[in-house]
Amino acid sequence: MAEEVILLDHWGSPFGVRVRIALAEKGIKYEYREEDLKNKSDLLLKMNPAHKKIPVLIHNKKPVCESLIAVQYIDEVWKEKCPLLPSHPHERAISRFWADYIDKKVYQLGRTMCATKGEEHEAAKMEFRECLKLLESQLGDKPYFGGDTFGYVDVALVPFYCYFGAYETYGNLSMEAECPKLLAWAKRCVQRESVSRSLPDQKKLMERISDFRKRLGFE
Amino acid sequence: MATSNNVKILGSFASPFVMRARIAANLKSVGYEFLEEKFGQKSQLLLQSNPVYKKIPVLIHGDKPVCESLIIVQYIDEAWSSGPSIMPSDPYDRATARFWATYVDDKWFPSLSGIARAQGEEAKAALIQQVRDGIALLEEAFPKCSKGKAFFGGDEIGYLDIAFGCFLGWLKACEMMNGIKLIDDATTPHLAKWAEKFCSHCAVKDVMPSTDKLLEFAKVLAAKFKAAQS
């Protein structure tokens, strides 16, 4: 049976980027459909009634929602090429732990840091810096989080590379000073075609964040 | 039950998250030493083995810790691969089970646990409705997951049964404390049948605390919460 793979996504979503990278790593042909988040399609509402959010991977008409669940699904269905999760149970548990940590912390803390002022901003910034420190020490001197090969945790985190500019500008920090290894790791990941072709246009993203801040009353 | 295999589970009798780890271990006939944390204190072992969150449950296999309850369940399933499978075998069924388990953790449980701390009747009623809405979604999902069998996982308890079923004790306590019914034959017939089977399952019944014990514990929690507020 011919495989039909559709991705409902939004160009700027780091969560969508994860799924794009996984699909590209596995060499899977798919149809990308851009969603207007202010006017969600009937298909999106039907495929993700619980959350009504992107990304949604639709494989042979069956939806898979939540980016990390979709990445694991892709890894399990197309298992012969470029495995993203390691094979040893304990290493798999470690990978899942850090991907989950990234999910709980990075997006929300980064967003709060960039979109608030005063005490709230300072608190988010402090926690965000701790988060970077922890990820930096977890990476250590390894080329990738899983070791020698690009994998699940890298896919979970690398989409946030696009926000480094925003973190520096609005968080008033230097990623080079805070987490040099993480910065080097991100640049290493971007060398991979699957990553460079999946990341959104940086300029467009910064404009979007700037517009968002203006709407909140900044600048 | 097999010998301890040098497996420890750090936890508390009342925590539904800890229960997940214990149910999974029981399903695989993995013997373990249960190290009960003292309420209000965190042991050195806990702080060492879960430095990131400092929370229970933690599974320690040999000298290797595994943290986060759902990650522990998957680890147990993969490390002891000879027992019955906890995860479904089909990747799509696995994705579905993971989706609902994540939904339970991220959306549903915060509403349930918020009820006891709600400020005012309106806030409480809103949370109770959120809990009901979540239960309705799971009631709808049940036949699709179970495919006509007794559990979400089919003939045997699986990942989603464990992820959601661990809250049944607290759910019953919440029903009693608020004089409501959240799962019953009339509104949620699938879940009502499932809940009874789940709670009486041999891997579950010894680790599911009685409603009385939970009600007692709830009083301790409420007192602690009040003290923290003043």
GROMACS .gro file of C-alpha atoms in nm, chain B residues 16-220:
model
  205
  235PRO     CA    1  -0.050   0.749   4.223
  236PHE     CA    2   0.272   0.811   4.028
  237VAL     CA    3   0.461   0.571   4.254
  238MET     CA    4   0.180   0.321   4.208
  239ARG     CA    5   0.248   0.319   3.834
  240ALA     CA    6   0.601   0.193   3.891
  241ARG     CA    7   0.485  -0.072   4.139
  242ILE     CA    8   0.204  -0.199   3.916
  243ALA     CA    9   0.445  -0.230   3.623
  244ALA     CA   10   0.696  -0.419   3.838
  245ASN     CA   11   0.420  -0.647   3.966
  246LEU     CA   12   0.299  -0.720   3.611
  247LYS     CA   13   0.648  -0.833   3.518
  248SER     CA   14   0.694  -1.026   3.843
  249VAL     CA   15   0.993  -0.808   3.923
  250GLY     CA   16   1.070  -0.817   4.294
  251TYR     CA   17   1.175  -0.487   4.444
  252GLU     CA   18   1.252  -0.322   4.772
  253PHE     CA   19   1.001  -0.046   4.844
  254LEU     CA   20   1.168   0.244   5.023
  255GLU     CA   21   0.899   0.466   5.167
  256GLU     CA   22   0.992   0.834   5.186
  257LYS     CA   23   0.887   1.009   5.506
  258PHE     CA   24   0.616   1.263   5.436
  259GLY     CA   25   0.758   1.615   5.432
  260GLN     CA   26   1.120   1.497   5.410
  261LYS     CA   27   1.338   1.390   5.121
  262SER     CA   28   1.598   1.118   5.180
  263GLN     CA   29   1.960   1.151   5.072
  264LEU     CA   30   1.906   0.864   4.831
  265LEU     CA   31   1.617   1.046   4.666
  266LEU     CA   32   1.812   1.371   4.632
  267GLN     CA   33   2.108   1.182   4.487
  268SER     CA   34   1.913   0.970   4.244
  269ASN     CA   35   1.678   1.243   4.121
  270PRO     CA   36   1.879   1.564   4.148
  271VAL     CA   37   1.681   1.735   3.871
  272TYR     CA   38   1.332   1.711   4.024
  273LYS     CA   39   1.395   1.562   4.371
  274LYS     CA   40   1.064   1.378   4.335
  275ILE     CA   41   0.924   1.027   4.374
  276PRO     CA   42   0.896   0.775   4.219
  277VAL     CA   43   1.251   0.678   4.141
  278LEU     CA   44   1.338   0.327   4.028
  279ILE     CA   45   1.693   0.219   4.100
  280HIS     CA   46   1.806  -0.085   3.902
  281GLY     CA   47   2.147  -0.192   4.024
  282ASP     CA   48   2.302   0.149   4.063
  283LYS     CA   49   2.113   0.315   3.779
  284PRO     CA   50   1.823   0.547   3.863
  285VAL     CA   51   1.523   0.599   3.636
  286CYS     CA   52   1.296   0.898   3.705
  287GLU     CA   53   0.949   1.010   3.595
  288SER     CA   54   0.673   0.752   3.641
  289LEU     CA   55   0.578   0.695   3.276
  290ILE     CA   56   0.943   0.666   3.178
  291ILE     CA   57   0.986   0.412   3.460
  292VAL     CA   58   0.691   0.208   3.328
  293GLN     CA   59   0.839   0.199   2.978
  294TYR     CA   60   1.180   0.112   3.121
  295ILE     CA   61   1.037  -0.179   3.318
  296ASP     CA   62   0.861  -0.301   3.004
  297GLU     CA   63   1.184  -0.291   2.803
  298ALA     CA   64   1.433  -0.410   3.065
  299TRP     CA   65   1.225  -0.717   3.154
  300SER     CA   66   1.114  -0.806   2.806
  301SER     CA   67   1.021  -1.167   2.883
  302GLY     CA   68   0.708  -1.086   3.083
  303PRO     CA   69   0.373  -0.971   2.936
  304SER     CA   70   0.409  -0.655   2.724
  305ILE     CA   71   0.297  -0.333   2.888
  306MET     CA   72   0.318  -0.119   2.573
  307PRO     CA   73   0.090  -0.219   2.284
  308SER     CA   74   0.274  -0.397   2.004
  309ASP     CA   75   0.146  -0.181   1.717
  310PRO     CA   76   0.320   0.160   1.679
  311TYR     CA   77  -0.009   0.342   1.621
  312ASP     CA   78  -0.166   0.187   1.932
  313ARG     CA   79   0.149   0.288   2.121
  314ALA     CA   80   0.116   0.647   2.000
  315THR     CA   81  -0.251   0.648   2.107
  316ALA     CA   82  -0.169   0.510   2.452
  317ARG     CA   83   0.111   0.767   2.494
  318PHE     CA   84  -0.120   1.047   2.382
  319TRP     CA   85  -0.385   0.967   2.641
  320ALA     CA   86  -0.129   0.909   2.917
  321THR     CA   87   0.021   1.252   2.841
  322TYR     CA   88  -0.328   1.404   2.839
  323VAL     CA   89  -0.400   1.249   3.180
  324ASP     CA   90  -0.077   1.389   3.323
  325ASP     CA   91  -0.075   1.733   3.163
  326LYS     CA   92  -0.445   1.824   3.153
  327TRP     CA   93  -0.661   1.591   3.358
  328PHE     CA   94  -0.468   1.528   3.678
  329PRO     CA   95  -0.397   1.899   3.750
  330SER     CA   96  -0.776   1.956   3.744
  331LEU     CA   97  -0.838   1.663   3.981
  332SER     CA   98  -0.570   1.765   4.227
  333GLY     CA   99  -0.680   2.128   4.207
  334ILE     CA  100  -1.027   2.050   4.345
  335ALA     CA  101  -0.906   2.011   4.703
  336ARG     CA  102  -0.727   2.345   4.689
  337ALA     CA  103  -0.993   2.538   4.498
  338GLN     CA  104  -1.075   2.879   4.642
  339GLY     CA  105  -1.454   2.907   4.649
  340GLU     CA  106  -1.742   2.697   4.519
  341GLU     CA  107  -1.736   2.839   4.167
  342ALA     CA  108  -1.371   2.754   4.116
  343LYS     CA  109  -1.433   2.407   4.256
  344ALA     CA  110  -1.730   2.349   4.028
  345ALA     CA  111  -1.526   2.457   3.725
  346LEU     CA  112  -1.250   2.211   3.809
  347ILE     CA  113  -1.497   1.930   3.871
  348GLN     CA  114  -1.644   1.997   3.526
  349GLN     CA  115  -1.296   1.983   3.372
  350VAL     CA  116  -1.242   1.646   3.539
  351ARG     CA  117  -1.576   1.523   3.404
  352ASP     CA  118  -1.488   1.644   3.052
  353GLY     CA  119  -1.161   1.452   3.062
  354ILE     CA  120  -1.334   1.140   3.186
  355ALA     CA  121  -1.584   1.172   2.901
  356LEU     CA  122  -1.298   1.178   2.649
  357LEU     CA  123  -1.145   0.867   2.803
  358GLU     CA  124  -1.484   0.693   2.809
  359GLU     CA  125  -1.505   0.762   2.435
  360ALA     CA  126  -1.148   0.644   2.377
  361PHE     CA  127  -1.194   0.321   2.572
  362PRO     CA  128  -1.366   0.108   2.304
  363LYS     CA  129  -1.115   0.226   2.039
  364CYS     CA  130  -0.819   0.130   2.259
  365SER     CA  131  -0.960  -0.186   2.415
  366LYS     CA  132  -1.113  -0.318   2.089
  367GLY     CA  133  -1.387  -0.488   2.287
  368LYS     CA  134  -1.161  -0.630   2.557
  369ALA     CA  135  -1.153  -0.564   2.933
  370PHE     CA  136  -0.871  -0.309   2.950
  371PHE     CA  137  -0.734  -0.017   2.747
  372GLY     CA  138  -0.444  -0.251   2.674
  373GLY     CA  139  -0.672  -0.536   2.563
  374ASP     CA  140  -0.698  -0.866   2.752
  375GLU     CA  141  -0.433  -0.754   2.997
  376ILE     CA  142  -0.348  -0.432   3.176
  377GLY     CA  143  -0.127  -0.203   2.969
  378TYR     CA  144   0.039   0.136   2.967
  379LEU     CA  145  -0.274   0.350   2.956
  380ASP     CA  146  -0.454   0.136   3.215
  381ILE     CA  147  -0.162   0.200   3.449
  382ALA     CA  148  -0.131   0.569   3.358
  383PHE     CA  149  -0.498   0.642   3.428
  384GLY     CA  150  -0.594   0.364   3.669
  385CYS     CA  151  -0.342   0.475   3.931
  386PHE     CA  152  -0.570   0.774   4.002
  387LEU     CA  153  -0.878   0.564   4.083
  388GLY     CA  154  -0.809   0.564   4.457
  389TRP     CA  155  -0.785   0.944   4.466
  390LEU     CA  156  -1.083   0.970   4.233
  391LYS     CA  157  -1.295   0.772   4.481
  392ALA     CA  158  -1.166   0.988   4.768
  393CYS     CA  159  -1.258   1.301   4.571
  394GLU     CA  160  -1.607   1.162   4.505
  395MET     CA  161  -1.657   1.101   4.876
  396MET     CA  162  -1.515   1.436   4.988
  397ASN     CA  163  -1.739   1.628   4.747
  398GLY     CA  164  -2.049   1.408   4.742
  399ILE     CA  165  -2.028   1.354   4.367
  400LYS     CA  166  -1.994   1.067   4.123
  401LEU     CA  167  -1.731   1.097   3.853
  402ILE     CA  168  -1.726   0.741   3.720
  403ASP     CA  169  -2.052   0.548   3.733
  404ASP     CA  170  -2.255   0.294   3.539
  405ALA     CA  171  -2.501   0.551   3.408
  406THR     CA  172  -2.268   0.813   3.259
  407THR     CA  173  -1.945   0.617   3.204
  408PRO     CA  174  -2.039   0.251   3.165
  409HIS     CA  175  -1.711   0.144   3.001
  410LEU     CA  176  -1.494   0.312   3.263
  411ALA     CA  177  -1.713   0.190   3.550
  412LYS     CA  178  -1.661  -0.173   3.446
  413TRP     CA  179  -1.294  -0.112   3.371
  414ALA     CA  180  -1.230   0.057   3.706
  415GLU     CA  181  -1.363  -0.239   3.900
  416LYS     CA  182  -1.154  -0.486   3.701
  417PHE     CA  183  -0.845  -0.269   3.728
  418CYS     CA  184  -0.866  -0.219   4.104
  419SER     CA  185  -0.916  -0.590   4.168
  420HIS     CA  186  -0.631  -0.697   3.936
  421CYS     CA  187  -0.361  -0.893   4.119
  422ALA     CA  188  -0.090  -0.648   4.011
  423VAL     CA  189  -0.291  -0.355   4.147
  424LYS     CA  190  -0.491  -0.449   4.455
  425ASP     CA  191  -0.201  -0.466   4.700
  426VAL     CA  192  -0.058  -0.131   4.597
  427MET     CA  193  -0.384   0.064   4.565
  428PRO     CA  194  -0.442   0.231   4.902
  429SER     CA  195  -0.788   0.210   5.056
  430THR     CA  196  -1.016   0.513   5.025
  431ASP     CA  197  -1.010   0.547   5.407
  432LYS     CA  198  -0.633   0.574   5.412
  433LEU     CA  199  -0.640   0.830   5.133
  434LEU     CA  200  -0.908   1.037   5.307
  435GLU     CA  201  -0.689   1.040   5.616
  436PHE     CA  202  -0.389   1.141   5.410
  437ALA     CA  203  -0.595   1.410   5.236
  438LYS     CA  204  -0.659   1.568   5.576
  439VAL     CA  205  -0.283   1.578   5.642
   0.00000   0.00000   0.00000
